[in-house]
mmCIF file of C-alpha atoms and ligand atoms in Angstrom:
data_model
loop_
_atom_site.group_PDB
_atom_site.id
_atom_site.type_symbol
_atom_site.label_atom_id
_atom_site.label_comp_id
_atom_site.label_asym_id
_atom_site.label_seq_id
_atom_site.Cartn_x
_atom_site.Cartn_y
_atom_site.Cartn_z
ATOM 1 C CA UNK A 14 -12.802 11.009 -3.444
ATOM 2 C CA UNK A 15 -9.398 13.387 -2.489
ATOM 3 C CA UNK A 16 -6.330 12.113 -1.625
ATOM 4 C CA UNK A 17 -6.076 14.814 1.243
ATOM 5 C CA UNK A 18 -8.324 11.882 2.655
ATOM 6 C CA UNK A 19 -5.705 8.797 1.835
ATOM 7 C CA UNK A 20 -3.099 11.140 3.388
ATOM 8 C CA UNK A 21 -5.235 11.787 6.038
ATOM 9 C CA UNK A 22 -5.931 7.969 6.149
ATOM 10 C CA UNK A 23 -2.231 7.779 6.353
ATOM 11 C CA UNK A 24 -2.119 10.404 9.269
ATOM 12 C CA UNK A 25 1.318 10.636 8.558
ATOM 13 C CA UNK A 26 2.273 6.655 7.892
ATOM 14 C CA UNK A 27 5.040 6.557 5.065
ATOM 15 C CA UNK A 28 5.637 2.938 5.389
ATOM 16 C CA UNK A 29 2.741 0.386 3.712
ATOM 17 C CA UNK A 30 3.985 -3.126 4.010
ATOM 18 C CA UNK A 31 1.690 -5.466 1.910
ATOM 19 C CA UNK A 32 1.165 -8.201 3.239
ATOM 20 C CA UNK A 33 -0.476 -11.571 1.304
ATOM 21 C CA UNK A 34 -1.668 -13.840 3.775
ATOM 22 C CA UNK A 35 -2.999 -17.259 2.684
ATOM 23 C CA UNK A 36 -3.660 -18.323 6.583
ATOM 24 C CA UNK A 37 -6.160 -16.645 8.981
ATOM 25 C CA UNK A 38 -4.705 -18.128 11.832
ATOM 26 C CA UNK A 39 -1.407 -15.855 10.670
ATOM 27 C CA UNK A 40 -3.316 -12.964 10.790
ATOM 28 C CA UNK A 41 -2.957 -11.850 14.715
ATOM 29 C CA UNK A 42 0.621 -13.144 15.084
ATOM 30 C CA UNK A 43 1.357 -11.094 12.063
ATOM 31 C CA UNK A 44 0.096 -7.660 13.551
ATOM 32 C CA UNK A 45 1.414 -8.139 16.508
ATOM 33 C CA UNK A 46 4.833 -8.488 14.582
ATOM 34 C CA UNK A 47 4.098 -5.570 12.748
ATOM 35 C CA UNK A 48 2.749 -3.208 15.459
ATOM 36 C CA UNK A 49 6.066 -4.542 17.385
ATOM 37 C CA UNK A 50 8.566 -3.237 14.769
ATOM 38 C CA UNK A 51 6.837 0.085 14.458
ATOM 39 C CA UNK A 52 4.718 0.660 11.682
ATOM 40 C CA UNK A 53 1.336 1.979 11.290
ATOM 41 C CA UNK A 54 -0.376 0.640 8.504
ATOM 42 C CA UNK A 55 -0.632 -1.872 6.158
ATOM 43 C CA UNK A 56 -1.979 -3.141 2.896
ATOM 44 C CA UNK A 57 -4.110 -7.152 2.783
ATOM 45 C CA UNK A 58 -3.917 -8.562 -1.122
ATOM 46 C CA UNK A 59 -7.294 -9.857 -1.600
ATOM 47 C CA UNK A 60 -5.412 -12.401 -3.363
ATOM 48 C CA UNK A 61 -6.415 -15.418 -1.245
ATOM 49 C CA UNK A 62 -9.265 -17.428 -0.099
ATOM 50 C CA UNK A 63 -9.643 -15.568 3.200
ATOM 51 C CA UNK A 64 -8.351 -11.998 1.917
ATOM 52 C CA UNK A 65 -11.423 -11.378 4.109
ATOM 53 C CA UNK A 66 -11.062 -12.554 7.694
ATOM 54 C CA UNK A 67 -7.246 -12.025 7.537
ATOM 55 C CA UNK A 68 -8.838 -8.192 7.317
ATOM 56 C CA UNK A 69 -10.869 -8.901 9.766
ATOM 57 C CA UNK A 70 -8.496 -10.043 12.440
ATOM 58 C CA UNK A 71 -5.896 -6.897 11.517
ATOM 59 C CA UNK A 72 -8.547 -4.665 11.246
ATOM 60 C CA UNK A 73 -9.483 -4.613 15.044
ATOM 61 C CA UNK A 74 -6.128 -5.402 16.033
ATOM 62 C CA UNK A 75 -6.509 -2.111 17.091
ATOM 63 C CA UNK A 76 -2.429 -1.212 16.586
ATOM 64 C CA UNK A 77 -3.222 -0.529 11.950
ATOM 65 C CA UNK A 78 -5.032 1.340 10.299
ATOM 66 C CA UNK A 79 -6.005 -1.475 7.282
ATOM 67 C CA UNK A 80 -6.705 -1.823 3.787
ATOM 68 C CA UNK A 81 -6.342 -3.748 1.231
ATOM 69 C CA UNK A 82 -4.899 -4.299 -2.156
ATOM 70 C CA UNK A 83 -4.917 -6.223 -5.262
ATOM 71 C CA UNK A 84 -8.230 -5.028 -5.852
ATOM 72 C CA UNK A 85 -9.583 -5.320 -9.482
ATOM 73 C CA UNK A 86 -13.100 -5.149 -9.058
ATOM 74 C CA UNK A 87 -16.011 -3.393 -7.252
ATOM 75 C CA UNK A 88 -17.577 -6.538 -5.133
ATOM 76 C CA UNK A 89 -13.875 -6.985 -3.897
ATOM 77 C CA UNK A 90 -13.570 -3.401 -2.623
ATOM 78 C CA UNK A 91 -17.096 -3.861 -1.007
ATOM 79 C CA UNK A 92 -16.321 -7.039 0.830
ATOM 80 C CA UNK A 93 -12.914 -5.471 1.769
ATOM 81 C CA UNK A 94 -14.438 -2.341 3.257
ATOM 82 C CA UNK A 95 -16.907 -4.705 4.756
ATOM 83 C CA UNK A 96 -14.321 -6.047 6.805
ATOM 84 C CA UNK A 97 -12.950 -3.091 7.682
ATOM 85 C CA UNK A 98 -9.990 -1.692 5.202
ATOM 86 C CA UNK A 99 -9.865 1.848 5.570
ATOM 87 C CA UNK A 100 -8.658 2.845 2.596
ATOM 88 C CA UNK A 101 -7.948 0.816 -1.174
ATOM 89 C CA UNK A 102 -5.618 0.363 -3.327
ATOM 90 C CA UNK A 103 -5.096 -1.132 -6.720
ATOM 91 C CA UNK A 104 -2.133 -2.440 -9.257
ATOM 92 C CA UNK A 105 -3.909 -1.103 -11.921
ATOM 93 C CA UNK A 106 -6.797 1.829 -12.896
ATOM 94 C CA UNK A 107 -10.406 1.156 -13.186
ATOM 95 C CA UNK A 108 -12.870 3.277 -13.115
ATOM 96 C CA UNK A 109 -15.764 0.917 -12.188
ATOM 97 C CA UNK A 110 -13.454 0.159 -8.636
ATOM 98 C CA UNK A 111 -12.671 4.370 -8.373
ATOM 99 C CA UNK A 112 -16.664 4.846 -8.385
ATOM 100 C CA UNK A 113 -17.244 1.918 -6.199
ATOM 101 C CA UNK A 114 -14.942 3.314 -3.697
ATOM 102 C CA UNK A 115 -16.462 6.409 -3.633
ATOM 103 C CA UNK A 116 -20.021 5.658 -2.529
ATOM 104 C CA UNK A 117 -18.560 3.426 -0.316
ATOM 105 C CA UNK A 118 -16.763 6.237 1.233
ATOM 106 C CA UNK A 119 -12.876 5.014 1.390
ATOM 107 C CA UNK A 120 -10.280 6.757 -0.140
ATOM 108 C CA UNK A 121 -8.555 4.959 -3.311
ATOM 109 C CA UNK A 122 -5.031 4.422 -5.067
ATOM 110 C CA UNK A 123 -5.044 2.707 -8.124
ATOM 111 C CA UNK A 124 -1.942 1.798 -9.984
ATOM 112 C CA UNK A 125 -0.417 3.639 -12.436
ATOM 113 C CA UNK A 126 2.322 3.225 -14.996
ATOM 114 C CA UNK A 127 2.289 5.744 -17.211
ATOM 115 C CA UNK A 128 1.344 9.637 -18.159
ATOM 116 C CA UNK A 129 -2.516 8.342 -20.331
ATOM 117 C CA UNK A 130 -3.055 6.215 -16.733
ATOM 118 C CA UNK A 131 -2.316 8.824 -14.580
ATOM 119 C CA UNK A 132 -4.381 11.328 -16.976
ATOM 120 C CA UNK A 133 -7.089 9.056 -16.150
ATOM 121 C CA UNK A 134 -6.681 9.019 -12.486
ATOM 122 C CA UNK A 135 -6.838 13.408 -12.378
ATOM 123 C CA UNK A 136 -9.993 12.698 -14.209
ATOM 124 C CA UNK A 137 -11.710 11.156 -11.719
ATOM 125 C CA UNK A 138 -10.281 13.645 -8.991
ATOM 126 C CA UNK A 139 -7.960 11.379 -7.784
ATOM 127 C CA UNK A 140 -4.386 12.848 -6.292
ATOM 128 C CA UNK A 141 -2.682 10.029 -4.983
ATOM 129 C CA UNK A 142 -1.571 6.844 -7.168
ATOM 130 C CA UNK A 143 0.273 3.681 -6.821
ATOM 131 C CA UNK A 144 3.152 3.769 -9.401
ATOM 132 C CA UNK A 145 3.255 0.200 -9.864
ATOM 133 C CA UNK A 146 5.804 -1.980 -10.687
ATOM 134 C CA UNK A 147 7.954 0.939 -9.710
ATOM 135 C CA UNK A 148 11.436 -0.593 -9.923
ATOM 136 C CA UNK A 149 10.977 -2.504 -12.550
ATOM 137 C CA UNK A 150 9.327 0.643 -14.090
ATOM 138 C CA UNK A 151 12.424 2.303 -13.745
ATOM 139 C CA UNK A 152 12.098 3.459 -10.178
ATOM 140 C CA UNK A 153 13.280 6.608 -8.772
ATOM 141 C CA UNK A 154 14.581 8.318 -12.550
ATOM 142 C CA UNK A 155 10.701 7.095 -14.101
ATOM 143 C CA UNK A 156 8.961 8.363 -10.611
ATOM 144 C CA UNK A 157 11.040 11.544 -10.720
ATOM 145 C CA UNK A 158 10.185 12.706 -14.375
ATOM 146 C CA UNK A 159 6.232 11.123 -14.247
ATOM 147 C CA UNK A 160 5.694 13.800 -11.174
ATOM 148 C CA UNK A 161 7.121 16.668 -12.916
ATOM 149 C CA UNK A 162 4.165 17.620 -14.858
ATOM 150 C CA UNK A 163 1.712 16.869 -13.072
ATOM 151 C CA UNK A 164 2.981 19.235 -9.375
ATOM 152 C CA UNK A 165 -0.288 18.354 -7.601
ATOM 153 C CA UNK A 166 -0.135 14.283 -7.380
ATOM 154 C CA UNK A 167 1.533 12.417 -4.861
ATOM 155 C CA UNK A 168 2.541 8.299 -5.739
ATOM 156 C CA UNK A 169 3.235 5.362 -3.370
ATOM 157 C CA UNK A 170 4.955 3.804 -4.935
ATOM 158 C CA UNK A 171 5.141 -0.506 -5.004
ATOM 159 C CA UNK A 172 6.710 -3.165 -6.650
ATOM 160 C CA UNK A 173 10.055 -4.257 -6.172
ATOM 161 C CA UNK A 174 11.216 -1.796 -3.382
ATOM 162 C CA UNK A 175 13.507 -3.073 -0.572
ATOM 163 C CA UNK A 176 15.045 -1.636 2.400
ATOM 164 C CA UNK A 177 17.911 -0.399 0.899
ATOM 165 C CA UNK A 178 15.760 1.443 -1.975
ATOM 166 C CA UNK A 179 13.250 2.699 0.424
ATOM 167 C CA UNK A 180 15.251 6.762 1.832
ATOM 168 C CA UNK A 181 15.800 7.444 -1.877
ATOM 169 C CA UNK A 182 11.928 7.095 -2.325
ATOM 170 C CA UNK A 183 11.089 8.583 0.651
ATOM 171 C CA UNK A 184 13.174 11.295 0.456
ATOM 172 C CA UNK A 185 11.439 12.575 -2.944
ATOM 173 C CA UNK A 186 8.964 15.430 -2.186
ATOM 174 C CA UNK A 187 6.031 13.996 -4.495
ATOM 175 C CA UNK A 188 5.944 10.435 -2.623
ATOM 176 C CA UNK A 189 3.584 10.092 0.013
ATOM 177 C CA UNK A 190 4.448 6.078 1.541
ATOM 178 C CA UNK A 191 6.212 3.628 0.265
ATOM 179 C CA UNK A 192 4.757 0.361 -0.202
ATOM 180 C CA UNK A 193 6.790 -3.585 -0.321
ATOM 181 C CA UNK A 194 6.286 -6.862 0.773
ATOM 182 C CA UNK A 195 10.074 -7.275 1.679
ATOM 183 C CA UNK A 196 9.454 -7.005 5.858
ATOM 184 C CA UNK A 197 6.822 -10.118 5.599
ATOM 185 C CA UNK A 198 7.279 -12.312 2.559
ATOM 186 C CA UNK A 199 5.361 -14.847 1.762
ATOM 187 C CA UNK A 200 8.327 -17.521 2.665
ATOM 188 C CA UNK A 201 8.439 -16.043 6.278
ATOM 189 C CA UNK A 202 4.268 -16.240 7.164
ATOM 190 C CA UNK A 203 4.761 -19.599 5.766
ATOM 191 C CA UNK A 204 8.015 -20.418 8.187
ATOM 192 C CA UNK A 205 6.330 -18.335 11.102
ATOM 193 C CA UNK A 206 8.963 -16.454 11.087
ATOM 194 C CA UNK A 207 7.641 -13.558 13.670
ATOM 195 C CA UNK A 208 10.730 -12.932 14.747
ATOM 196 C CA UNK A 209 12.335 -12.046 11.336
ATOM 197 C CA UNK A 210 9.478 -10.278 10.628
ATOM 198 C CA UNK A 211 9.700 -7.978 13.423
ATOM 199 C CA UNK A 212 13.239 -7.196 12.858
ATOM 200 C CA UNK A 213 13.208 -6.441 8.838
ATOM 201 C CA UNK A 214 10.058 -3.653 9.578
ATOM 202 C CA UNK A 215 12.048 -2.044 12.035
ATOM 203 C CA UNK A 216 14.255 -2.207 9.849
ATOM 204 C CA UNK A 217 12.733 -0.384 7.438
ATOM 205 C CA UNK A 218 11.401 1.760 10.122
ATOM 206 C CA UNK A 219 14.443 2.726 10.842
ATOM 207 C CA UNK A 220 14.986 3.338 7.548
ATOM 208 C CA UNK A 221 12.053 6.257 6.993
ATOM 209 C CA UNK A 222 13.448 8.506 9.594
ATOM 210 C CA UNK A 223 15.454 11.358 8.138
ATOM 211 C CA UNK A 224 18.820 11.360 8.879
ATOM 212 C CA UNK A 225 19.893 13.707 11.587
ATOM 213 C CA UNK A 226 21.137 16.911 10.396
HETATM 214 C C1 3PG B 22 2.413 -6.104 -4.789
HETATM 215 O O1 3PG B 22 0.908 -6.379 -5.016
HETATM 216 O O2 3PG B 22 2.025 -7.397 -4.805
HETATM 217 C C2 3PG B 22 3.118 -5.024 -4.624
HETATM 218 O O3 3PG B 22 3.445 -4.523 -5.512
HETATM 219 C C3 3PG B 22 4.464 -5.431 -4.018
HETATM 220 O O4 3PG B 22 4.921 -6.030 -4.636
HETATM 221 P P1 3PG B 22 7.275 -6.320 -3.683
HETATM 222 O O5 3PG B 22 6.404 -7.885 -3.859
HETATM 223 O O6 3PG B 22 7.347 -6.243 -5.140
HETATM 224 O O7 3PG B 22 7.054 -5.664 -3.085
#
């Protein structure tokens, strides 16, 4: 599966809300809030009991291209894709997950934190990777340093990024999209504060726009 395919699935969307949703009953209003805020894609992490149901609800919403995250086994990839995930994100590089995604025909974005891991992803014929965890690893400085020897590689930095750091990442030519949970935190979901989720999403979308010159 090639990076072009990941980029095709995202279809120009560059902001990736990362969602950990314990209660599948909140998936519908969450999808409404995200689309009202202006995002076009989302990553549902596979780390809650009902992640498959959440994926199904969000994938059938219609306004979002939904993928899955925190996939660490081929079996999880299979279940997520059956539930409607259009792409698979993993916190690290696992060859079995990559092979399974190839068989399933969905793009996979493995997490990498070093040049060696990045080279393993290249060997698996991938050229889009998730820089994870981006901010603790050194943020933009690290991203630029890792990108320099690998000019064809596109990055999806995730981990510790917020609305303030977002524009800097998006202005890097090597960055395909930026992921993060700050728009729909577990606390906001727990309190059902969809108005705030919508506000934070709209703010992030606004910050994703190129500055008028
Ligand atoms: C994750 O998988 O948890 C994502 O990387 C989100 O990171 P964040 O919560 O720091 O935005």
